[in-house]
PDB file of C-alpha atoms in Angstrom:
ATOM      1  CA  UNK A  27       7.830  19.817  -9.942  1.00 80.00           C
ATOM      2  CA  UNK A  28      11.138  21.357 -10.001  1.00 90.00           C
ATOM      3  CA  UNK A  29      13.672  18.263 -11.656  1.00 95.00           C
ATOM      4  CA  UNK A  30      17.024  18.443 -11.795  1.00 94.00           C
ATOM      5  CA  UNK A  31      17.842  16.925 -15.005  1.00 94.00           C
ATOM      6  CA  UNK A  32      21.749  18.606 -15.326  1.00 91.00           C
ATOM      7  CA  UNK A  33      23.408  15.901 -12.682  1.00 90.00           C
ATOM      8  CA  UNK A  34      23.494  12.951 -15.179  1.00 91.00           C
ATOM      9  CA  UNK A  35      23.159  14.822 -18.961  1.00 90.00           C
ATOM     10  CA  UNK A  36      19.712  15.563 -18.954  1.00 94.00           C
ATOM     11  CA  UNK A  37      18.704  11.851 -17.364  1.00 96.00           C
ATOM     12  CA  UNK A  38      17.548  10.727 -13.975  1.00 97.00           C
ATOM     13  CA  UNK A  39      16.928   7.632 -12.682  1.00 97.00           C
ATOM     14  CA  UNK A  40      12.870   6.468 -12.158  1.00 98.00           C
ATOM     15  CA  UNK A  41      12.151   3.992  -9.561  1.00 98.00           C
ATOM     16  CA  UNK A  42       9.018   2.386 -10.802  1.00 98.00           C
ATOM     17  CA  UNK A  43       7.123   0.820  -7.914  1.00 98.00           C
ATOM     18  CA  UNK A  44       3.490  -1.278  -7.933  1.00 97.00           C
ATOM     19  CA  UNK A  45       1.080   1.390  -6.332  1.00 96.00           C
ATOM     20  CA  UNK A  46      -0.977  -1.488  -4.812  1.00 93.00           C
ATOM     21  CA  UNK A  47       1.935  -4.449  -3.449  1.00 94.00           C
ATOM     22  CA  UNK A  48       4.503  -1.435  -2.661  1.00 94.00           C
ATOM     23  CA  UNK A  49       7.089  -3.497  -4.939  1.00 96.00           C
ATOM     24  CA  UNK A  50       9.817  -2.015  -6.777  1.00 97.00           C
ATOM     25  CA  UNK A  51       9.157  -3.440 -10.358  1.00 98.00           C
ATOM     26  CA  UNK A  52      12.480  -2.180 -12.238  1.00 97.00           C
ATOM     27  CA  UNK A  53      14.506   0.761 -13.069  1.00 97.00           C
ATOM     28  CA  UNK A  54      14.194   3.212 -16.102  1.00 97.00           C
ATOM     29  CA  UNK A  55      15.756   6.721 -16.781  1.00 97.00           C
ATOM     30  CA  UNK A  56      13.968   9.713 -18.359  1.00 97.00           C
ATOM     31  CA  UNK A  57      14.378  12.870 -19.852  1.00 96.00           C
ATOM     32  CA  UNK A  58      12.613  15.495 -19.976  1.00 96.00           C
ATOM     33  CA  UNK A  59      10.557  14.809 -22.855  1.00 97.00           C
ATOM     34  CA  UNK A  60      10.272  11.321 -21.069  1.00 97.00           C
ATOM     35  CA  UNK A  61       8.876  12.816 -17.871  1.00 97.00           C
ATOM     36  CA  UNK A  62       6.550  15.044 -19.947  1.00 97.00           C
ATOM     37  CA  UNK A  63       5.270  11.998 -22.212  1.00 98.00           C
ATOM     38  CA  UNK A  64       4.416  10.137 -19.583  1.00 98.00           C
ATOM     39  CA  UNK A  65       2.252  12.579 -17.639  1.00 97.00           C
ATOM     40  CA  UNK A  66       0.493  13.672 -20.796  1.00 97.00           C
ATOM     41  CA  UNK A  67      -0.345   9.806 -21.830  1.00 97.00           C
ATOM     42  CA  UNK A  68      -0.487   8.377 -18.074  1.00 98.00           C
ATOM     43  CA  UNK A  69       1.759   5.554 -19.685  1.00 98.00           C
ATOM     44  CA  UNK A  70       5.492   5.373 -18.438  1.00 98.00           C
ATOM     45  CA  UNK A  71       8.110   6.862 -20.895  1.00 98.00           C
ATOM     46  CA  UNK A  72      11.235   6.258 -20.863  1.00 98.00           C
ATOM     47  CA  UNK A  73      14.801   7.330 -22.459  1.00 97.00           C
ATOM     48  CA  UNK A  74      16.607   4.725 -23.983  1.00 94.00           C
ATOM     49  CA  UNK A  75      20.716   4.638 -23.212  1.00 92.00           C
ATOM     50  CA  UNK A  76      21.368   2.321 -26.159  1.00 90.00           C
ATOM     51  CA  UNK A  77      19.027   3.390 -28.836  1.00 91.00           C
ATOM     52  CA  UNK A  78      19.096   6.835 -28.031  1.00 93.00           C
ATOM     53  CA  UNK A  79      15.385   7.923 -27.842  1.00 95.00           C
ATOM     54  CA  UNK A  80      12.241   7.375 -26.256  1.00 97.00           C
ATOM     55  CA  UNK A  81      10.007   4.052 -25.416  1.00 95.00           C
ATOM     56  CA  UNK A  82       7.052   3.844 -23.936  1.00 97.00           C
ATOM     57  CA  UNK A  83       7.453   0.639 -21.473  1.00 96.00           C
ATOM     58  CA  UNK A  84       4.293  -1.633 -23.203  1.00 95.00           C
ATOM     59  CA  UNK A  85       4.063  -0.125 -26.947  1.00 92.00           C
ATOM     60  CA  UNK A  86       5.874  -3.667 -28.235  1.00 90.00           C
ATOM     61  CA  UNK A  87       4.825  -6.489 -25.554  1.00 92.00           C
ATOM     62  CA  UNK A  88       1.588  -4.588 -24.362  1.00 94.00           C
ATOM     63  CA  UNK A  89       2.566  -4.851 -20.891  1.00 96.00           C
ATOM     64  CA  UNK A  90       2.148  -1.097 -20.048  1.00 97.00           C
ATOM     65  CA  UNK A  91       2.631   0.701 -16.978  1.00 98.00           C
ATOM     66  CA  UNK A  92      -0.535   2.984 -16.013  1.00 98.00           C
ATOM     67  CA  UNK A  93       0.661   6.136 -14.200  1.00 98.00           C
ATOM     68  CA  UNK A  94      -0.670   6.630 -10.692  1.00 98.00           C
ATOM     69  CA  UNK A  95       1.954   9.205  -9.275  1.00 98.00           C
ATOM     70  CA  UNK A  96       5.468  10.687  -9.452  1.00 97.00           C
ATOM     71  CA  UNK A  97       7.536  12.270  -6.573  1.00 97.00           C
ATOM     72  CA  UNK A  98      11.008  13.582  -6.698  1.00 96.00           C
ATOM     73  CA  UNK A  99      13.185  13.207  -3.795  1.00 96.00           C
ATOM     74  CA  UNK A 100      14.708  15.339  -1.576  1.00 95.00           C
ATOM     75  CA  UNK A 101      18.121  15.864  -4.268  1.00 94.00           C
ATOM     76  CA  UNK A 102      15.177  16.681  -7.186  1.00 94.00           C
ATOM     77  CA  UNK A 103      17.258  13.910  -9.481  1.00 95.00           C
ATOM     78  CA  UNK A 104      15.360  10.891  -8.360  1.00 97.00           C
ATOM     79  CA  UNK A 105      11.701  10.075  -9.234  1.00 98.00           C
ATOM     80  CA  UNK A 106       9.728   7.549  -7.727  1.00 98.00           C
ATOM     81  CA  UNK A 107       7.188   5.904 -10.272  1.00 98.00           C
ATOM     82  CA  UNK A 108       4.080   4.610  -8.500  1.00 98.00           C
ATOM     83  CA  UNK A 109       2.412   2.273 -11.191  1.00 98.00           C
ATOM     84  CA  UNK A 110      -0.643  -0.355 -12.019  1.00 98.00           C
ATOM     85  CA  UNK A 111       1.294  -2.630 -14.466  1.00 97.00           C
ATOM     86  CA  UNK A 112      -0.664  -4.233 -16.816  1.00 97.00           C
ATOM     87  CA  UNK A 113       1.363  -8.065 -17.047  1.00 95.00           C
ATOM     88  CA  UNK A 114       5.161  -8.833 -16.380  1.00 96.00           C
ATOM     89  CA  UNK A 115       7.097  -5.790 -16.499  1.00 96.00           C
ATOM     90  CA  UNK A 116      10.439  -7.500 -17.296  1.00 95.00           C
ATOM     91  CA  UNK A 117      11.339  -8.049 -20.729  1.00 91.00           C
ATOM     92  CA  UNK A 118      12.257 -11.456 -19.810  1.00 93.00           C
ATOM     93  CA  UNK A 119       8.517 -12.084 -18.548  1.00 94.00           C
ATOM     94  CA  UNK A 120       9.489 -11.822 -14.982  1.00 96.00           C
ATOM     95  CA  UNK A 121       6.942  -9.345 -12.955  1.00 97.00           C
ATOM     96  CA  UNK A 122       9.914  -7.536 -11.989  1.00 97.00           C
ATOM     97  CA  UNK A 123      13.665  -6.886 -13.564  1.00 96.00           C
ATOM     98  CA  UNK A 124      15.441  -9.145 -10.094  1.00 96.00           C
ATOM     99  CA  UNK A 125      12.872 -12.250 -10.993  1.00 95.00           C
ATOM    100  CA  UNK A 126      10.447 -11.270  -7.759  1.00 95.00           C
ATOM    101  CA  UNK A 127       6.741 -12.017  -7.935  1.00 95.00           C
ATOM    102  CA  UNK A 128       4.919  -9.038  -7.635  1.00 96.00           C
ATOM    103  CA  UNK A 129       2.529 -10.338  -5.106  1.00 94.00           C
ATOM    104  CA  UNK A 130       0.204  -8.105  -2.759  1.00 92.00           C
ATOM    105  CA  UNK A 131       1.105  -8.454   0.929  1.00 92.00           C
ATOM    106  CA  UNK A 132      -2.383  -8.819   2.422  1.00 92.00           C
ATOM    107  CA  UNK A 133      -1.318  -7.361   5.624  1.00 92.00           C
ATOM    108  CA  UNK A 134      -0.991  -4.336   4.048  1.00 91.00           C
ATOM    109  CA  UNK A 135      -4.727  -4.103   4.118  1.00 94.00           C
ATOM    110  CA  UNK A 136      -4.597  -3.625   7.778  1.00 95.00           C
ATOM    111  CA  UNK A 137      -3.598  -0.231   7.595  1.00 94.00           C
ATOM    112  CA  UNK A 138      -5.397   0.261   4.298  1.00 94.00           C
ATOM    113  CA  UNK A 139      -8.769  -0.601   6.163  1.00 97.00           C
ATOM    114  CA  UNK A 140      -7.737   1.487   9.340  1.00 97.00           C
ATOM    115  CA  UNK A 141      -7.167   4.550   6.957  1.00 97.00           C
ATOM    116  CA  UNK A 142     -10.425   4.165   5.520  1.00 97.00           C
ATOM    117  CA  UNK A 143     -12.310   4.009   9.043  1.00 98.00           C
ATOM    118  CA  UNK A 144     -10.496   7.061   9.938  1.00 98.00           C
ATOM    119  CA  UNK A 145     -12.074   8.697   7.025  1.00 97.00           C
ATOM    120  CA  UNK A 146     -15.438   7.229   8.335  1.00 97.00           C
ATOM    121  CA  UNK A 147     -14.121   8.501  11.921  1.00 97.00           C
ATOM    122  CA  UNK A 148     -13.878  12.301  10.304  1.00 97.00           C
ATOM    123  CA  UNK A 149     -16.701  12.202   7.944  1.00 97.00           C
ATOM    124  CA  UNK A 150     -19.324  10.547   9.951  1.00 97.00           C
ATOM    125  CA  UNK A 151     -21.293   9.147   6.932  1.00 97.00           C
ATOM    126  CA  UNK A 152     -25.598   8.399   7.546  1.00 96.00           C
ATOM    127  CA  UNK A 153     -25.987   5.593   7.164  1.00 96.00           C
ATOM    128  CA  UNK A 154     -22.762   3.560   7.821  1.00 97.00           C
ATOM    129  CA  UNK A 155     -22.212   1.243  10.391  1.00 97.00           C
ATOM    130  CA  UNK A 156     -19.095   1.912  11.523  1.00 98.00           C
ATOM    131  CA  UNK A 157     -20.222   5.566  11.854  1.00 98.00           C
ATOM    132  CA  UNK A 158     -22.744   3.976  14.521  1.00 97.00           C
ATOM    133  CA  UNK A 159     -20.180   2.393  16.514  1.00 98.00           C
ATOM    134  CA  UNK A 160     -18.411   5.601  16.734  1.00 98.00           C
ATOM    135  CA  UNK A 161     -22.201   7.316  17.808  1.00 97.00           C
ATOM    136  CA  UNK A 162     -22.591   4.402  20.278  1.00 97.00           C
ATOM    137  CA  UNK A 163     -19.089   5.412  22.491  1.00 97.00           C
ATOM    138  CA  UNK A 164     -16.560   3.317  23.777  1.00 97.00           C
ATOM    139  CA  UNK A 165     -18.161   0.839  25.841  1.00 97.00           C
ATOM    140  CA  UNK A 166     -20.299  -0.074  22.626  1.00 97.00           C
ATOM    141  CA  UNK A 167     -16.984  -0.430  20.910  1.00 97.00           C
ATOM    142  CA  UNK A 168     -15.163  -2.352  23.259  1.00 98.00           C
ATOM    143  CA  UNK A 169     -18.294  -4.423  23.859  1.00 98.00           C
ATOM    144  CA  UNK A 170     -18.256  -5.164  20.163  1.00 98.00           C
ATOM    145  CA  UNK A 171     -14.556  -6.456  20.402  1.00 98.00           C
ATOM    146  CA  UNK A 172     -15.345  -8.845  23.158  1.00 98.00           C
ATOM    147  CA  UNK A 173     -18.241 -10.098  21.307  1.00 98.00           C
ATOM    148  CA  UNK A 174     -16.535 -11.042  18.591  1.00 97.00           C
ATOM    149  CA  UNK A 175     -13.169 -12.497  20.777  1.00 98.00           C
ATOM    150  CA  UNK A 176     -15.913 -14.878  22.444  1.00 98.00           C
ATOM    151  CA  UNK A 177     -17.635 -15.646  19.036  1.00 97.00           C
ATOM    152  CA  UNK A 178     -13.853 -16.414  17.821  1.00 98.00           C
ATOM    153  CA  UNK A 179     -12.912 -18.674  20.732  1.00 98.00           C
ATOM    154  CA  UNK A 180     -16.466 -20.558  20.163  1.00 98.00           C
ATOM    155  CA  UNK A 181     -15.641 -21.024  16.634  1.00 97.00           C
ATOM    156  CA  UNK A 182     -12.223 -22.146  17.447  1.00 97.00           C
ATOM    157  CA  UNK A 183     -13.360 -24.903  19.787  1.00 97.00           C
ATOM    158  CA  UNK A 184     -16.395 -26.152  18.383  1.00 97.00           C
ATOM    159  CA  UNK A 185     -16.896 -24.976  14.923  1.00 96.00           C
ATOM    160  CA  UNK A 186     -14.917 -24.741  11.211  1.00 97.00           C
ATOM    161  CA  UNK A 187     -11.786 -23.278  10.453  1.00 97.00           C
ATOM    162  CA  UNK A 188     -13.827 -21.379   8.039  1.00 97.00           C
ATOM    163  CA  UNK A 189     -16.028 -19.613  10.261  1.00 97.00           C
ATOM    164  CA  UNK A 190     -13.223 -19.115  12.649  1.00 97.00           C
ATOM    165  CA  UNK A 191     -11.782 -16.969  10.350  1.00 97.00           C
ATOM    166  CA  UNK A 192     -14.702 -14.852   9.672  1.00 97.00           C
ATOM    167  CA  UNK A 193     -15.283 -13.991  13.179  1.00 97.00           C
ATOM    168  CA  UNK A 194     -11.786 -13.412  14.074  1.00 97.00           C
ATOM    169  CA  UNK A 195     -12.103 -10.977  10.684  1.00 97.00           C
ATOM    170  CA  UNK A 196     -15.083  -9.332  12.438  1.00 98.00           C
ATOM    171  CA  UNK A 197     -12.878  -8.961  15.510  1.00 98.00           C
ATOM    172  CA  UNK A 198     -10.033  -7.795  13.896  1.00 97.00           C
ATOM    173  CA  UNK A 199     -11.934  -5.100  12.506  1.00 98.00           C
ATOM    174  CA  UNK A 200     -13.618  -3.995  15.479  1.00 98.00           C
ATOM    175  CA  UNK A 201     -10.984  -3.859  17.232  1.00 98.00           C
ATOM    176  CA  UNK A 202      -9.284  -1.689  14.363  1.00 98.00           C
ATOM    177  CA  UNK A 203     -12.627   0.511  14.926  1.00 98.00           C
ATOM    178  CA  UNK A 204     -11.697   0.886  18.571  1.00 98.00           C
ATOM    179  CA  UNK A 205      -8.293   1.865  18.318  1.00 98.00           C
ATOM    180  CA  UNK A 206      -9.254   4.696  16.213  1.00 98.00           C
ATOM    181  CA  UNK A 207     -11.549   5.960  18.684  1.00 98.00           C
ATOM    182  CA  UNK A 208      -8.779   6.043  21.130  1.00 97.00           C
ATOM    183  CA  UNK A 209      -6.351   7.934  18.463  1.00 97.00           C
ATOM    184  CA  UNK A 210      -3.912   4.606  17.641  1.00 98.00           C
ATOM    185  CA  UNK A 211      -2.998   2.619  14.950  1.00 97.00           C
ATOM    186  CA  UNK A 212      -2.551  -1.240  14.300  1.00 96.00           C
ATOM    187  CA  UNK A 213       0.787  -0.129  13.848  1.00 96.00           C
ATOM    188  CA  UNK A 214       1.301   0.581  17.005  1.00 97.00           C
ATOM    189  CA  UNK A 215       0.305  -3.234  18.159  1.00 96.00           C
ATOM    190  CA  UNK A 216       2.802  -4.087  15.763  1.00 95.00           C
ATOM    191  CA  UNK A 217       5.972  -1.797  17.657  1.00 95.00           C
ATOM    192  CA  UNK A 218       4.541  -3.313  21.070  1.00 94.00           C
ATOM    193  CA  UNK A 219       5.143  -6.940  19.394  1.00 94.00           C
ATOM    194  CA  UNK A 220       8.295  -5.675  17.742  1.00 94.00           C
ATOM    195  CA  UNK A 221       9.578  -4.519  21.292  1.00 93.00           C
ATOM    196  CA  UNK A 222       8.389  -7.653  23.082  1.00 93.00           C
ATOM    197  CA  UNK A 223      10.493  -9.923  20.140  1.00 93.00           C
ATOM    198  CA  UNK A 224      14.072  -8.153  21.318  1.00 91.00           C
ATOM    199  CA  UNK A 225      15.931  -9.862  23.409  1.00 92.00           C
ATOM    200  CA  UNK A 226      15.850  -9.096  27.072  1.00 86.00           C
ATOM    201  CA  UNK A 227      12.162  -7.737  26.731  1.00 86.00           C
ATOM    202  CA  UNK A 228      10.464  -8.031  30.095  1.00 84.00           C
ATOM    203  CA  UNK A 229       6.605  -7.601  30.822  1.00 80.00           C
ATOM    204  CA  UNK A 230       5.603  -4.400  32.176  1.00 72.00           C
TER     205      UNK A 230
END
């Protein structure tokens, strides 16, 4: 990876961000030496301004960050530091250096489960059930979603909030199993509900 480390005296700036939550935990620089470190160890590195050398974020408090990935941007004097921290990364004990909890949006999963169906989608695995919806065709599929939609509604009426949510979970991710056969995204639901949110939206 080609870094430009001449803009700012042999320093750039590293954006260190949770590899799971997507959060932006705090902001380090790094040298050369620093950048090299830290994918030799797989434990951030850093170049400290005020004491003039390096640190390894974790080798005092313990609270380390594990290397996942590094990509420059499109200037080559930026990197962006995906992590797994291991505890607060703040040296005031906050998870992050603005006082944020580092907490995991779990609607992130969404697209984290539809990615790995897709992979099920490509591969066709024996022995998977999702690859024998796929094998079954779209009426099974969208049979499957209506199922579950009816088993939801049933639940909602007459049953527990707990088993509500487990068959609206088992429609959700039919449904997700659906759209993939048909080449879309839950993202997409999500720009159709975006769209119908603006003001002025009219039904089609």
């Amino acid at each position: 990876m080609d870094i430009d480390f001449n803009k700012m005296n042999g320093l750039v700036p590293a954006i260190i961000q949770d590899a799971e939550t997507k959060n932006v935990l705090m902001l380090g620089f790094m040298n050369k030496e620093a950048y090299e470190k830290t994918l030799e160890t797989k434990k951030v590195t850093f170049y400290s301004r005020t004491r003039n050398c390096l640190w390894t974020k974790g080798e005092e408090s313990g609270h380390w960050l594990h290397l996942v990935d590094i990509k420059n941007d499109c200037d080559n004097d930026t990197l962006l530091v995906k992590v797994h921290p291991e505890g607060p990364t703040c040296h005031k004990g906050t998870d992050t250096c603005w006082g944020e909890k580092n907490e995991y949006n779990s609607l992130l999963f969404l697209s984290e489960l539809q990615d790995f169906i897709e992979t099920r989608y490509k591969e066709m695995p024996e022995g998977s059930y999702t690859t024998s919806l796929f094998k079954d065709g779209l009426n099974r599929m969208a049979q499957k979603v209506g199922e579950e939609a009816l088993e939801t509604v049933i639940e909602a009426v007459h049953g527990t909030n707990e088993r509500m949510l487990y068959e609206a979970s088992d429609m959700f991710y039919h449904l997700i199993v659906l759209l993939t056969s048909k080449g879309l995204r839950i993202e997409d639901i999500c720009k159709e509900l975006i769209e119908r949110h603006k003001p002025g939206w009219k039904k089609h």
